[in-house]
mmCIF file of C-alpha atoms in Angstrom:
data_model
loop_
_atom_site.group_PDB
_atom_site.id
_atom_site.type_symbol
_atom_site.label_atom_id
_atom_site.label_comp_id
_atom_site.label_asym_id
_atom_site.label_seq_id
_atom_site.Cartn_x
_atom_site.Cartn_y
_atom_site.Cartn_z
ATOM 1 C CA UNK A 1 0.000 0.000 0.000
ATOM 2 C CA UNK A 2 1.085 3.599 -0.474
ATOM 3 C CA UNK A 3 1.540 6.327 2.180
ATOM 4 C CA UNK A 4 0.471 9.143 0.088
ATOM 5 C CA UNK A 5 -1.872 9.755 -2.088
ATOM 6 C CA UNK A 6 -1.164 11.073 -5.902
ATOM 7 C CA UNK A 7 -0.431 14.565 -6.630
ATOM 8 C CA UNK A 8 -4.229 16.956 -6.643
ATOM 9 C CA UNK A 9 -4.552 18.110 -9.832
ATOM 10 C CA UNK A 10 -4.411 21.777 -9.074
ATOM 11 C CA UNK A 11 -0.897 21.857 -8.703
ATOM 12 C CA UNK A 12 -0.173 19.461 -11.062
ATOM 13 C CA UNK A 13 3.426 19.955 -12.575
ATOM 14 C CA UNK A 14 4.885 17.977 -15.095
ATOM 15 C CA UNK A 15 7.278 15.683 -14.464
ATOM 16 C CA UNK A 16 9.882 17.865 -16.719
ATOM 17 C CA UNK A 17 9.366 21.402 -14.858
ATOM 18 C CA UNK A 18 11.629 20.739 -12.309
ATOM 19 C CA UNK A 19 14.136 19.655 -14.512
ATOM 20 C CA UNK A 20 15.859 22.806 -14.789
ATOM 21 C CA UNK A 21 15.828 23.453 -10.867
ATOM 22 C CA UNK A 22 17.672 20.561 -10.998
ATOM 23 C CA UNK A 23 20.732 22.140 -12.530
ATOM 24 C CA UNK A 24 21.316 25.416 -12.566
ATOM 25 C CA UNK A 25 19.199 26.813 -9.587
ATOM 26 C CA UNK A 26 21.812 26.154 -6.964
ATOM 27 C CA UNK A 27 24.827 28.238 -5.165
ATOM 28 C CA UNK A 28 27.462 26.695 -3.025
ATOM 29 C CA UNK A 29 25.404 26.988 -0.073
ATOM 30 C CA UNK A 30 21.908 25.537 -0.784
ATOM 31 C CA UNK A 31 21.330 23.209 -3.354
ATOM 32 C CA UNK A 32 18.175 22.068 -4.932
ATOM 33 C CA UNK A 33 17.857 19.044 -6.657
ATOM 34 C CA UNK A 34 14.959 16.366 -8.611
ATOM 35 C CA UNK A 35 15.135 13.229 -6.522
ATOM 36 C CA UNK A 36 12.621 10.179 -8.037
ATOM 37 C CA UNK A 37 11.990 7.180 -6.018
ATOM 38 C CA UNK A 38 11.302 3.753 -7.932
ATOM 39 C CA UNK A 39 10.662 0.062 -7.151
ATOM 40 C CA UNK A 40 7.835 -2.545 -7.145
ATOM 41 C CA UNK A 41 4.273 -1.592 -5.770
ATOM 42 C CA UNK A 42 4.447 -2.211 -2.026
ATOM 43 C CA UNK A 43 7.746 -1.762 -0.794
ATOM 44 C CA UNK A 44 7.499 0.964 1.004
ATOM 45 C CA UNK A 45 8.510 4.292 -1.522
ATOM 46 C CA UNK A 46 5.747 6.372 -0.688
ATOM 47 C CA UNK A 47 5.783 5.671 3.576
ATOM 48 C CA UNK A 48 9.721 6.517 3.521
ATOM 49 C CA UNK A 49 8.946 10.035 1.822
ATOM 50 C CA UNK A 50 5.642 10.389 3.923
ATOM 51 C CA UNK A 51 8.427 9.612 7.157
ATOM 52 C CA UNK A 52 11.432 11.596 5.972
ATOM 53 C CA UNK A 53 9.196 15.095 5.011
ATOM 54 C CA UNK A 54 6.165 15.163 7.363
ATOM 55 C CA UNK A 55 6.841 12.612 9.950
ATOM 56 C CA UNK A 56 4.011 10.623 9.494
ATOM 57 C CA UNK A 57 3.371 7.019 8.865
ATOM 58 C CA UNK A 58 -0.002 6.349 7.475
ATOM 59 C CA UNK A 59 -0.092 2.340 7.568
ATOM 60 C CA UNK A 60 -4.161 2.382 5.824
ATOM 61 C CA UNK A 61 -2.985 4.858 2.887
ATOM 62 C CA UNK A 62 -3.342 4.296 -0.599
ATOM 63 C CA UNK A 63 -1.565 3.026 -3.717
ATOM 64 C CA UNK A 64 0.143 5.753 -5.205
ATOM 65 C CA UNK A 65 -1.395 6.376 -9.060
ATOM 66 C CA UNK A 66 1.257 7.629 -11.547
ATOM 67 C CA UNK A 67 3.429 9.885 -9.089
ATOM 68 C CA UNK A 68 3.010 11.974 -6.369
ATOM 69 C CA UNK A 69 5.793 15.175 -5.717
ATOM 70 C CA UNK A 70 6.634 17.008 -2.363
ATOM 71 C CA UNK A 71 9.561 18.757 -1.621
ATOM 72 C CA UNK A 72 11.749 18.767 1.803
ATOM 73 C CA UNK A 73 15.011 20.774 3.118
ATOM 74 C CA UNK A 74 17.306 19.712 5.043
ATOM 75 C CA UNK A 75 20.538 21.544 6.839
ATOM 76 C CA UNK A 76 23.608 20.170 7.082
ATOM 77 C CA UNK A 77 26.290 20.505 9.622
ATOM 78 C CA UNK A 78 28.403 22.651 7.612
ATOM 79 C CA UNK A 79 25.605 25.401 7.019
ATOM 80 C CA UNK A 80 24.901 24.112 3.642
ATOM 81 C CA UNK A 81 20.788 22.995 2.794
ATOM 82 C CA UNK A 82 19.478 20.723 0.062
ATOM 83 C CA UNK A 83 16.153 20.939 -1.036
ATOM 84 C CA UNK A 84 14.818 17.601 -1.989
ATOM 85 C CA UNK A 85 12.478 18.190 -4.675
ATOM 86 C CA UNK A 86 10.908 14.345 -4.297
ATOM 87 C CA UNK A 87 9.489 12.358 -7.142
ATOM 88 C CA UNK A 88 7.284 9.003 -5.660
ATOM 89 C CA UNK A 89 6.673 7.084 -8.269
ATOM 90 C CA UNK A 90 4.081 4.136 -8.593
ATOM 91 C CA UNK A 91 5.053 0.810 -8.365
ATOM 92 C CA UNK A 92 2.525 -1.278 -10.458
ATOM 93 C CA UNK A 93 3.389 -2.236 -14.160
ATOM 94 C CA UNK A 94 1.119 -0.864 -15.910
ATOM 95 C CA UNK A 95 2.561 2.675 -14.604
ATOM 96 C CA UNK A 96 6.094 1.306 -15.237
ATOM 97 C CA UNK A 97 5.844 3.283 -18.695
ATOM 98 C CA UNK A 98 5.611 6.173 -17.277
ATOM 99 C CA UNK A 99 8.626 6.178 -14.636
ATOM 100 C CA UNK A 100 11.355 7.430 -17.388
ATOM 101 C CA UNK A 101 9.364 10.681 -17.571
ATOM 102 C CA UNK A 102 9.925 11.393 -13.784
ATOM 103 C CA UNK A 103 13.845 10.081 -13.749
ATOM 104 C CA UNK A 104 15.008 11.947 -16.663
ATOM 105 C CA UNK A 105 16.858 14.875 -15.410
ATOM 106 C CA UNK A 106 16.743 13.712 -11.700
ATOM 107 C CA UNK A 107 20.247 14.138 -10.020
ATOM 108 C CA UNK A 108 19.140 11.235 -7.297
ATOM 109 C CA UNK A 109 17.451 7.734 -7.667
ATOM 110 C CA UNK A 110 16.523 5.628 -4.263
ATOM 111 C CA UNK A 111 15.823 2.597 -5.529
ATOM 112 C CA UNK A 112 13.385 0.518 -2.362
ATOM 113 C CA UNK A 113 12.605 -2.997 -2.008
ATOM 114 C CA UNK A 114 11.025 -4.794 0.946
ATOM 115 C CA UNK A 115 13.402 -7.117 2.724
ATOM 116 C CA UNK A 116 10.549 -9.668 3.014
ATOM 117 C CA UNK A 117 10.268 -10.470 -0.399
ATOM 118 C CA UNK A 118 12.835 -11.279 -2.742
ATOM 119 C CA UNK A 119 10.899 -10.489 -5.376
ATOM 120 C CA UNK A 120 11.198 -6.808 -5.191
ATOM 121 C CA UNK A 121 14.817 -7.012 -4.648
ATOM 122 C CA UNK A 122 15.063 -8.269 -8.075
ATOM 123 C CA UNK A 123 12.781 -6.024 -9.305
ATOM 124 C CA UNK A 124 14.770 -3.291 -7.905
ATOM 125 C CA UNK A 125 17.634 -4.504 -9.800
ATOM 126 C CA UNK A 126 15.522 -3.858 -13.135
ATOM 127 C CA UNK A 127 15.686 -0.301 -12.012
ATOM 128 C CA UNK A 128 19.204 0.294 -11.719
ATOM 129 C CA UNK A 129 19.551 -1.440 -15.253
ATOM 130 C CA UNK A 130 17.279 1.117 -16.489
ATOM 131 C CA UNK A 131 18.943 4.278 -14.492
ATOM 132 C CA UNK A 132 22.563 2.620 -15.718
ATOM 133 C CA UNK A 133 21.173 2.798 -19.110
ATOM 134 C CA UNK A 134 19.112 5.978 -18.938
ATOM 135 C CA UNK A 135 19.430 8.127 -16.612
ATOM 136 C CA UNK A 136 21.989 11.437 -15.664
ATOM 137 C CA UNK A 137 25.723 9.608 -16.460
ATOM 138 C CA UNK A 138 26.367 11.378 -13.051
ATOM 139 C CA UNK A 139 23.076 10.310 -10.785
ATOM 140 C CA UNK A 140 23.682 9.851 -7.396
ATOM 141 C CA UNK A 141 21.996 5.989 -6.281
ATOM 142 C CA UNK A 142 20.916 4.478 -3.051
ATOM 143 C CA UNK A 143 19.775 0.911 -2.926
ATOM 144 C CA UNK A 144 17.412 0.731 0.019
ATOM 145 C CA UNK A 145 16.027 -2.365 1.963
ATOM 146 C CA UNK A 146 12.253 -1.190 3.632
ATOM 147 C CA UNK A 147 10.421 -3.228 6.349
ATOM 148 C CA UNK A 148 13.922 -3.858 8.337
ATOM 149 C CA UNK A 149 11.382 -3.981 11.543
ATOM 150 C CA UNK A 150 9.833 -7.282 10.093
ATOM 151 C CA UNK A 151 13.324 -9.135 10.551
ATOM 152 C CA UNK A 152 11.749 -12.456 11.351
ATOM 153 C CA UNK A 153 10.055 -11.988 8.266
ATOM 154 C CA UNK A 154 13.022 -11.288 6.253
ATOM 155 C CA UNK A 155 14.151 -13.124 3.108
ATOM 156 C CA UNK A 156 16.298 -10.674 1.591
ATOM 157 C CA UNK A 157 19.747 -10.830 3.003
ATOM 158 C CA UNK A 158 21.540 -7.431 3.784
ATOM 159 C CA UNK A 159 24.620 -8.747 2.514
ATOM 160 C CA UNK A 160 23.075 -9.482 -0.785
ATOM 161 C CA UNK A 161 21.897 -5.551 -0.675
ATOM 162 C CA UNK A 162 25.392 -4.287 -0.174
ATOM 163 C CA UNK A 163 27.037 -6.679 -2.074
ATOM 164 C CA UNK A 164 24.929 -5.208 -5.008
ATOM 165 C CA UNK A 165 24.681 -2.387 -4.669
ATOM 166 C CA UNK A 166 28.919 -2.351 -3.819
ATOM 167 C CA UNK A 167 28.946 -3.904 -7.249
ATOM 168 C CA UNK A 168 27.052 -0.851 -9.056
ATOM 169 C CA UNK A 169 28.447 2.107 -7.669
ATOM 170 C CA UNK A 170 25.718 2.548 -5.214
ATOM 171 C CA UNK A 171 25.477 2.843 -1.364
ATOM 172 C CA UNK A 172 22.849 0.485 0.305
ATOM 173 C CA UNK A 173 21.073 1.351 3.916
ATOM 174 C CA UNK A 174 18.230 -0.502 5.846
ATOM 175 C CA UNK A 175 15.038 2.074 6.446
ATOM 176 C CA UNK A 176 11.999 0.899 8.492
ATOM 177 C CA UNK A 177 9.319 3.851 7.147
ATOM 178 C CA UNK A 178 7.395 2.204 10.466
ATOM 179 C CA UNK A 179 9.804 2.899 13.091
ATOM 180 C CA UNK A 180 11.546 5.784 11.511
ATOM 181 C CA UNK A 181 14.512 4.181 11.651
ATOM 182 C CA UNK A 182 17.386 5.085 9.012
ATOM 183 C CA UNK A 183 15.155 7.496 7.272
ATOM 184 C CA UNK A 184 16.644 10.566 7.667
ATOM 185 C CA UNK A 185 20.039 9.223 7.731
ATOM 186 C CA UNK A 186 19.333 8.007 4.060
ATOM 187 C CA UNK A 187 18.665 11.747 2.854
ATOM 188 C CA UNK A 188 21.951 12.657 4.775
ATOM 189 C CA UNK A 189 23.901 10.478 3.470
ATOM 190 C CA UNK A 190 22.424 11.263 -0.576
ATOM 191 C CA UNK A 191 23.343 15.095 0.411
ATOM 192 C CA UNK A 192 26.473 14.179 1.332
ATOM 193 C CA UNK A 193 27.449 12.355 -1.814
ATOM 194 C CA UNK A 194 26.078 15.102 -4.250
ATOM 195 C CA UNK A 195 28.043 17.026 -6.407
ATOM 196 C CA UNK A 196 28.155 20.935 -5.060
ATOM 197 C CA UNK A 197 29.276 24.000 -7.122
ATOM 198 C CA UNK A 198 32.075 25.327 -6.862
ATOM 199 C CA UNK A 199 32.120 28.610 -4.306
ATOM 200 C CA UNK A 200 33.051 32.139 -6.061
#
């Protein structure tokens, strides 16, 4: 199930407007940048953005249709702010069209599975074929295993995450959207690894 609902169609942007906030819109102090999430249709995707920008977790919300977008700052320890301008896309194939429209142009892809089904781990691994192939040469990529409160449920290995995700260039962390737990350190650790401008 999702944690948010889609975008209301009053402000309804295209996926492509934020493409240029993406790029040149930043100084070396605050940086704003298109962030899409992807990976299979209950995992998780829409609870961990829910948890990371309002600090809710809805656990009777619904499926996310086509994409919903909300935006979140955060401050780093070095006076420096990145705004997150957050792209949850839907996980059910028949939407599955539609999700190179939302990571063309994005400087960050969190690719989610759900550590109790190994199903969606390989699934994920469709989705960093398709960013390797198609997205920003440069995109920043985090390999994320939801649910890690249902470990006596899990079937998903974390080694097999990191090994991965080692393997591709990415960095891997375990979230729990339920519990809060890693959420916030996720979007840390993305802001961390972006590219800043150079300072005048």
């Amino acid at each position: 199930m999702g944690c948010a609902s889609s975008l209301p169609d009053g402000n309804a942007r295209g996926p492509n407007s934020l493409n240029r906030s993406s790029e040149g819109a930043s100084d070396a102090k605050n940086l704003k940048v298109k962030l899409v999430v992807l990976g299979d249709s209950g995992v998780g995707k829409s609870c961990i953005v829910l948890r990371f920008v309002r600090g809710q977790f809805d656990p009777t919300s619904k499926v996310t249709v086509g994409a919903s977008f909300l935006s979140q700052t955060i401050a780093l320890q070095n006076s420096t702010t990145v705004k997150f301008e957050i792209w949850d896309t839907a996980g059910q194939e028949r939407y599955a069209a539609l999700a190179p429209l939302y990571y063309r142009g994005a400087a960050v892809a969190v690719i989610v599975y759900d550590i109790t089904s190994p199903e969606t781990f390989t699934k994920a691994q469709y989705w960093v074929k398709e960013l390797q192939k198609h997205g920003s040469p440069d995109i920043v990529m985090a390999l994320v295993g939801n649910k890690a409160d249902l470990q006596d449920r899990r079937e998903v290995p974390t080694e097999d995450g990191k090994e991965y995700a080692e393997k591709n260039g990415m960095f891997f962390i375990e979230t729990s959207a339920k519990t809060a737990d890693n959420i916030n350190q996720l979007f840390e650790e993305i802001a961390k690894r972006l590219p800043w401008p150079e300072s005048t």
